[in-house]
PDB file of C-alpha atoms and ligand atoms in Angstrom:
ATOM      1  CA  MET A   1     110.266  88.935 105.072  1.00  0.00           C
ATOM      2  CA  LYS A   2     106.903  88.124 106.223  1.00  0.00           C
ATOM      3  CA  ILE A   3     104.815  90.920 107.832  1.00  0.00           C
ATOM      4  CA  GLY A   4     101.364  90.485 109.339  1.00  0.00           C
ATOM      5  CA  VAL A   5      98.587  93.083 109.601  1.00  0.00           C
ATOM      6  CA  LEU A   6      96.288  92.668 112.492  1.00  0.00           C
ATOM      7  CA  ALA A   7      92.952  92.181 110.893  1.00  0.00           C
ATOM      8  CA  LEU A   8      90.221  92.632 113.550  1.00  0.00           C
ATOM      9  CA  GLN A   9      89.004  96.019 112.263  1.00  0.00           C
ATOM     10  CA  GLY A  10      90.234  98.948 110.235  1.00  0.00           C
ATOM     11  CA  ALA A  11      92.354  99.648 107.169  1.00  0.00           C
ATOM     12  CA  VAL A  12      93.775  96.128 106.589  1.00  0.00           C
ATOM     13  CA  ALA A  13      93.725  95.608 102.844  1.00  0.00           C
ATOM     14  CA  GLU A  14      95.530  98.795 102.069  1.00  0.00           C
ATOM     15  CA  HIS A  15      98.361  97.994 104.512  1.00  0.00           C
ATOM     16  CA  LEU A  16      98.694  94.565 102.856  1.00  0.00           C
ATOM     17  CA  ARG A  17      99.017  96.198  99.478  1.00  0.00           C
ATOM     18  CA  MET A  18     101.566  98.783 100.499  1.00  0.00           C
ATOM     19  CA  LEU A  19     103.693  96.213 102.305  1.00  0.00           C
ATOM     20  CA  GLU A  20     103.693  93.973  99.206  1.00  0.00           C
ATOM     21  CA  GLU A  21     104.617  97.019  97.139  1.00  0.00           C
ATOM     22  CA  ALA A  22     107.463  97.786  99.620  1.00  0.00           C
ATOM     23  CA  GLY A  23     108.922  94.334  99.008  1.00  0.00           C
ATOM     24  CA  ALA A  24     107.470  92.107 101.751  1.00  0.00           C
ATOM     25  CA  VAL A  25     105.127  89.025 101.917  1.00  0.00           C
ATOM     26  CA  ALA A  26     102.034  90.464 103.740  1.00  0.00           C
ATOM     27  CA  VAL A  27      99.335  88.413 105.412  1.00  0.00           C
ATOM     28  CA  SER A  28      96.342  89.270 107.391  1.00  0.00           C
ATOM     29  CA  VAL A  29      96.309  88.128 111.057  1.00  0.00           C
ATOM     30  CA  LYS A  30      92.991  87.106 112.507  1.00  0.00           C
ATOM     31  CA  LYS A  31      94.205  84.449 114.938  1.00  0.00           C
ATOM     32  CA  VAL A  32      97.031  84.442 117.442  1.00  0.00           C
ATOM     33  CA  GLU A  33      98.591  81.336 115.903  1.00  0.00           C
ATOM     34  CA  GLU A  34      99.206  83.418 112.799  1.00  0.00           C
ATOM     35  CA  LEU A  35     101.777  85.550 114.653  1.00  0.00           C
ATOM     36  CA  TYR A  36     104.291  82.904 115.230  1.00  0.00           C
ATOM     37  CA  ASP A  37     106.224  82.894 111.894  1.00  0.00           C
ATOM     38  CA  LEU A  38     106.135  86.750 111.358  1.00  0.00           C
ATOM     39  CA  ASP A  39     109.054  89.040 111.287  1.00  0.00           C
ATOM     40  CA  GLY A  40     107.015  92.102 111.992  1.00  0.00           C
ATOM     41  CA  LEU A  41     103.374  93.332 112.617  1.00  0.00           C
ATOM     42  CA  VAL A  42     101.285  96.333 111.531  1.00  0.00           C
ATOM     43  CA  ILE A  43      98.548  97.430 113.751  1.00  0.00           C
ATOM     44  CA  PRO A  44      96.205  99.460 111.512  1.00  0.00           C
ATOM     45  CA  GLY A  45      93.975 102.503 112.099  1.00  0.00           C
ATOM     46  CA  GLY A  46      90.438 102.118 112.912  1.00  0.00           C
ATOM     47  CA  GLU A  47      88.709 102.640 116.317  1.00  0.00           C
ATOM     48  CA  SER A  48      91.069 101.819 119.063  1.00  0.00           C
ATOM     49  CA  THR A  49      88.469 100.943 121.599  1.00  0.00           C
ATOM     50  CA  THR A  50      86.753  98.573 119.153  1.00  0.00           C
ATOM     51  CA  ILE A  51      90.118  96.934 118.108  1.00  0.00           C
ATOM     52  CA  SER A  52      91.067  96.647 121.845  1.00  0.00           C
ATOM     53  CA  LYS A  53      87.801  94.803 122.701  1.00  0.00           C
ATOM     54  CA  LEU A  54      88.416  92.350 119.877  1.00  0.00           C
ATOM     55  CA  MET A  55      92.056  91.913 120.877  1.00  0.00           C
ATOM     56  CA  HIS A  56      90.960  90.863 124.398  1.00  0.00           C
ATOM     57  CA  LYS A  57      88.306  88.569 122.939  1.00  0.00           C
ATOM     58  CA  TYR A  58      90.670  86.669 120.641  1.00  0.00           C
ATOM     59  CA  GLY A  59      93.632  86.589 123.048  1.00  0.00           C
ATOM     60  CA  PHE A  60      95.799  89.041 121.157  1.00  0.00           C
ATOM     61  CA  MET A  61      96.719  91.286 124.084  1.00  0.00           C
ATOM     62  CA  GLU A  62      99.056  88.740 125.556  1.00  0.00           C
ATOM     63  CA  ALA A  63     100.286  87.359 122.203  1.00  0.00           C
ATOM     64  CA  ILE A  64     101.188  90.821 120.836  1.00  0.00           C
ATOM     65  CA  ARG A  65     103.027  91.710 124.074  1.00  0.00           C
ATOM     66  CA  GLN A  66     104.998  88.626 123.886  1.00  0.00           C
ATOM     67  CA  PHE A  67     105.697  89.401 120.132  1.00  0.00           C
ATOM     68  CA  GLY A  68     106.946  92.876 121.043  1.00  0.00           C
ATOM     69  CA  GLU A  69     108.998  91.569 124.013  1.00  0.00           C
ATOM     70  CA  GLU A  70     110.739  89.230 121.657  1.00  0.00           C
ATOM     71  CA  LYS A  71     111.992  92.444 119.941  1.00  0.00           C
ATOM     72  CA  LYS A  72     109.895  91.763 116.764  1.00  0.00           C
ATOM     73  CA  PRO A  73     108.991  95.192 115.131  1.00  0.00           C
ATOM     74  CA  ILE A  74     105.627  96.632 115.362  1.00  0.00           C
ATOM     75  CA  PHE A  75     104.196  99.557 113.427  1.00  0.00           C
ATOM     76  CA  GLY A  76     101.090 101.151 114.863  1.00  0.00           C
ATOM     77  CA  THR A  77      99.287 103.659 112.660  1.00  0.00           C
ATOM     78  CA  CYS A  78      96.572 105.958 114.020  1.00  0.00           C
ATOM     79  CA  ALA A  79      94.426 103.767 116.205  1.00  0.00           C
ATOM     80  CA  GLY A  80      97.334 101.397 116.081  1.00  0.00           C
ATOM     81  CA  ALA A  81      99.611 103.981 117.730  1.00  0.00           C
ATOM     82  CA  ILE A  82      97.002 104.464 120.540  1.00  0.00           C
ATOM     83  CA  LEU A  83      96.970 100.641 121.069  1.00  0.00           C
ATOM     84  CA  LEU A  84     100.772 100.629 121.340  1.00  0.00           C
ATOM     85  CA  ALA A  85     101.203 103.423 123.743  1.00  0.00           C
ATOM     86  CA  LYS A  86     102.175 103.225 127.364  1.00  0.00           C
ATOM     87  CA  GLN A  87     100.021 106.176 128.228  1.00  0.00           C
ATOM     88  CA  ILE A  88      96.896 107.700 126.863  1.00  0.00           C
ATOM     89  CA  ASN A  89      96.139 111.293 128.047  1.00  0.00           C
ATOM     90  CA  GLY A  90      93.224 111.444 130.314  1.00  0.00           C
ATOM     91  CA  GLN A  91      92.923 107.720 130.933  1.00  0.00           C
ATOM     92  CA  ASP A  92      94.323 105.533 133.614  1.00  0.00           C
ATOM     93  CA  ASP A  93      94.585 102.459 131.612  1.00  0.00           C
ATOM     94  CA  TYR A  94      96.282 101.653 128.317  1.00  0.00           C
ATOM     95  CA  HIS A  95      95.889  98.869 125.766  1.00  0.00           C
ATOM     96  CA  LEU A  96      99.103  97.053 124.937  1.00  0.00           C
ATOM     97  CA  GLY A  97     101.340  99.530 126.664  1.00  0.00           C
ATOM     98  CA  LEU A  98     104.379  98.398 124.694  1.00  0.00           C
ATOM     99  CA  MET A  99     105.849 101.593 123.301  1.00  0.00           C
ATOM    100  CA  ASP A 100     107.069 104.386 125.543  1.00  0.00           C
ATOM    101  CA  ILE A 101     104.985 107.192 124.182  1.00  0.00           C
ATOM    102  CA  LYS A 102     102.152 109.204 125.593  1.00  0.00           C
ATOM    103  CA  VAL A 103      99.283 109.869 123.098  1.00  0.00           C
ATOM    104  CA  GLU A 104      96.115 112.063 122.999  1.00  0.00           C
ATOM    105  CA  ARG A 105      93.202 110.869 121.019  1.00  0.00           C
ATOM    106  CA  ASN A 106      91.271 112.859 118.453  1.00  0.00           C
ATOM    107  CA  ALA A 107      93.914 115.596 118.782  1.00  0.00           C
ATOM    108  CA  PHE A 108      93.186 117.794 115.765  1.00  0.00           C
ATOM    109  CA  GLY A 109      89.785 119.064 116.657  1.00  0.00           C
ATOM    110  CA  ARG A 110      86.441 118.667 114.903  1.00  0.00           C
ATOM    111  CA  GLN A 111      86.920 121.132 112.183  1.00  0.00           C
ATOM    112  CA  LYS A 112      89.806 119.133 110.989  1.00  0.00           C
ATOM    113  CA  GLU A 113      88.332 115.590 111.251  1.00  0.00           C
ATOM    114  CA  SER A 114      90.271 114.600 108.208  1.00  0.00           C
ATOM    115  CA  PHE A 115      92.955 116.294 106.094  1.00  0.00           C
ATOM    116  CA  GLU A 116      95.968 115.480 104.039  1.00  0.00           C
ATOM    117  CA  VAL A 117      99.384 117.404 104.201  1.00  0.00           C
ATOM    118  CA  HIS A 118     102.866 116.953 102.918  1.00  0.00           C
ATOM    119  CA  MET A 119     105.491 116.859 105.680  1.00  0.00           C
ATOM    120  CA  PRO A 120     109.171 115.921 106.236  1.00  0.00           C
ATOM    121  CA  VAL A 121     109.602 112.684 107.982  1.00  0.00           C
ATOM    122  CA  ALA A 122     113.249 112.198 109.223  1.00  0.00           C
ATOM    123  CA  GLY A 123     115.007 109.466 107.533  1.00  0.00           C
ATOM    124  CA  VAL A 124     111.907 108.754 105.307  1.00  0.00           C
ATOM    125  CA  ALA A 125     110.983 111.622 102.914  1.00  0.00           C
ATOM    126  CA  ALA A 126     111.024 115.416 102.638  1.00  0.00           C
ATOM    127  CA  ASP A 127     107.562 115.672 101.427  1.00  0.00           C
ATOM    128  CA  TYR A 128     105.570 112.697 102.911  1.00  0.00           C
ATOM    129  CA  PRO A 129     101.942 112.743 102.119  1.00  0.00           C
ATOM    130  CA  ALA A 130     100.100 112.142 105.443  1.00  0.00           C
ATOM    131  CA  VAL A 131      96.339 111.549 105.628  1.00  0.00           C
ATOM    132  CA  PHE A 132      94.904 112.349 109.079  1.00  0.00           C
ATOM    133  CA  ILE A 133      91.491 110.958 110.048  1.00  0.00           C
ATOM    134  CA  ARG A 134      90.409 111.766 113.600  1.00  0.00           C
ATOM    135  CA  ALA A 135      94.068 111.435 114.426  1.00  0.00           C
ATOM    136  CA  PRO A 136      95.759 111.198 117.767  1.00  0.00           C
ATOM    137  CA  TYR A 137      99.019 113.001 118.330  1.00  0.00           C
ATOM    138  CA  ILE A 138     102.088 111.949 120.340  1.00  0.00           C
ATOM    139  CA  MET A 139     102.562 114.232 123.447  1.00  0.00           C
ATOM    140  CA  GLU A 140     105.761 112.615 124.682  1.00  0.00           C
ATOM    141  CA  VAL A 141     108.336 110.143 123.480  1.00  0.00           C
ATOM    142  CA  GLY A 142     110.348 108.256 126.056  1.00  0.00           C
ATOM    143  CA  GLU A 143     114.114 108.976 126.571  1.00  0.00           C
ATOM    144  CA  SER A 144     115.443 106.453 124.096  1.00  0.00           C
ATOM    145  CA  GLY A 145     112.928 107.303 121.403  1.00  0.00           C
ATOM    146  CA  GLN A 146     113.173 109.582 118.369  1.00  0.00           C
ATOM    147  CA  VAL A 147     110.678 112.040 116.953  1.00  0.00           C
ATOM    148  CA  LEU A 148     110.623 111.625 113.202  1.00  0.00           C
ATOM    149  CA  ALA A 149     107.911 114.111 112.307  1.00  0.00           C
ATOM    150  CA  LYS A 150     105.849 116.906 113.675  1.00  0.00           C
ATOM    151  CA  TYR A 151     102.742 118.753 112.281  1.00  0.00           C
ATOM    152  CA  GLU A 152     101.673 122.042 113.758  1.00  0.00           C
ATOM    153  CA  ASP A 153     104.231 121.445 116.552  1.00  0.00           C
ATOM    154  CA  LYS A 154     102.707 118.159 117.555  1.00  0.00           C
ATOM    155  CA  ILE A 155     104.689 114.865 117.184  1.00  0.00           C
ATOM    156  CA  VAL A 156     103.047 112.685 114.583  1.00  0.00           C
ATOM    157  CA  VAL A 157     105.661 110.072 113.847  1.00  0.00           C
ATOM    158  CA  ALA A 158     108.060 108.531 116.497  1.00  0.00           C
ATOM    159  CA  ARG A 159     110.324 105.519 116.747  1.00  0.00           C
ATOM    160  CA  ASN A 160     111.452 103.803 119.951  1.00  0.00           C
ATOM    161  CA  GLY A 161     113.741 100.817 119.233  1.00  0.00           C
ATOM    162  CA  HIS A 162     111.687  98.254 117.379  1.00  0.00           C
ATOM    163  CA  TYR A 163     108.473 100.170 117.677  1.00  0.00           C
ATOM    164  CA  LEU A 164     107.153 102.692 115.192  1.00  0.00           C
ATOM    165  CA  ALA A 165     104.151 104.842 115.509  1.00  0.00           C
ATOM    166  CA  ALA A 166     102.407 107.205 113.099  1.00  0.00           C
ATOM    167  CA  ALA A 167      99.370 109.472 113.902  1.00  0.00           C
ATOM    168  CA  PHE A 168      98.190 109.385 110.300  1.00  0.00           C
ATOM    169  CA  HIS A 169      97.327 106.808 107.729  1.00  0.00           C
ATOM    170  CA  PRO A 170     100.351 105.842 105.664  1.00  0.00           C
ATOM    171  CA  GLU A 171      98.396 103.148 103.785  1.00  0.00           C
ATOM    172  CA  LEU A 172      95.999 105.570 102.089  1.00  0.00           C
ATOM    173  CA  THR A 173      98.293 107.004  99.421  1.00  0.00           C
ATOM    174  CA  GLU A 174     100.677 105.512  96.898  1.00  0.00           C
ATOM    175  CA  ASP A 175     103.737 106.386  98.845  1.00  0.00           C
ATOM    176  CA  THR A 176     105.371 103.335 100.216  1.00  0.00           C
ATOM    177  CA  ARG A 177     108.377 105.040 101.873  1.00  0.00           C
ATOM    178  CA  LEU A 178     107.245 104.706 105.444  1.00  0.00           C
ATOM    179  CA  HIS A 179     106.384 101.150 104.895  1.00  0.00           C
ATOM    180  CA  LYS A 180     109.882 100.610 103.498  1.00  0.00           C
ATOM    181  CA  PHE A 181     111.357 102.323 106.578  1.00  0.00           C
ATOM    182  CA  PHE A 182     109.482  99.843 108.708  1.00  0.00           C
ATOM    183  CA  LEU A 183     110.815  96.957 106.567  1.00  0.00           C
ATOM    184  CA  ASP A 184     114.313  98.318 107.179  1.00  0.00           C
ATOM    185  CA  MET A 185     113.691  98.150 110.956  1.00  0.00           C
ATOM    186  CA  VAL A 186     112.533  94.552 110.558  1.00  0.00           C
ATOM    187  CA  LYS A 187     115.731  93.662 108.756  1.00  0.00           C
ATOM    188  CA  GLU A 188     117.739  95.386 111.537  1.00  0.00           C
ATOM    189  CA  TYR A 189     116.110  93.217 114.156  1.00  0.00           C
ATOM    190  CA  ARG A 190     115.787  90.024 112.278  1.00  0.00           C
ATOM    191  CA  SER A 191     118.304  87.461 113.817  1.00  0.00           C
TER     192      SER A 191
HETATM  193  N1  LIG B   1      90.039 108.188 116.673  1.00  0.00           N
HETATM  194  C1  LIG B   1      90.384 106.901 116.609  1.00  0.00           C
HETATM  195  C2  LIG B   1      90.712 106.333 117.887  1.00  0.00           C
HETATM  196  O1  LIG B   1      90.767 106.925 118.833  1.00  0.00           O
HETATM  197  C3  LIG B   1      91.629 106.745 115.604  1.00  0.00           C
HETATM  198  C4  LIG B   1      91.194 107.119 114.330  1.00  0.00           C
HETATM  199  C5  LIG B   1      91.865 106.348 113.200  1.00  0.00           C
HETATM  200  O2  LIG B   1      92.518 105.263 113.439  1.00  0.00           O
HETATM  201  N2  LIG B   1      91.770 106.852 112.037  1.00  0.00           N
HETATM  202  O3  LIG B   1      90.796 105.103 117.931  1.00  0.00           O
END
């Protein structure tokens, strides 16, 4: 299984390490041509507006939309979840607009810029360590989607078909269970 990590900005190396530990071959993706032989893609956290600008600049918007439309799994973490979303609260536009979720940016307030909690994630772990850094939350998940975790009543992990979104940074601990869950999704969709 070969998984790419979009490497324009953000937490790339950490995702590569976690994916390898979870049993995949992981490669960083800096050019659209590098998407073609991948089985799945991770869009990391960072700054969604910056990553979006670079995606436009290097032709990734259309290329990743096509990747998603071919039913290849995509995992968006933190800024990556914002990039995947069909709706961003308070904004008319979206970035990729692939996953049927509505997100709100910087949802946990200034006093809680970053924090770590343990929480149950359905189908993944009873005590998953989640690191939040200026995290968004998921306000709504489309009809066919599933809510996998909530924190303070806010949705923080959701799946919709071959798309997975987490509001936190799953690559910043030693716990590979969410990456393994994503690899299982990739297996499911691989023809
Ligand atoms: N606040 C960032 C954004 O809106 C996301 C933060 C993160 O990825 N850690 O893009």
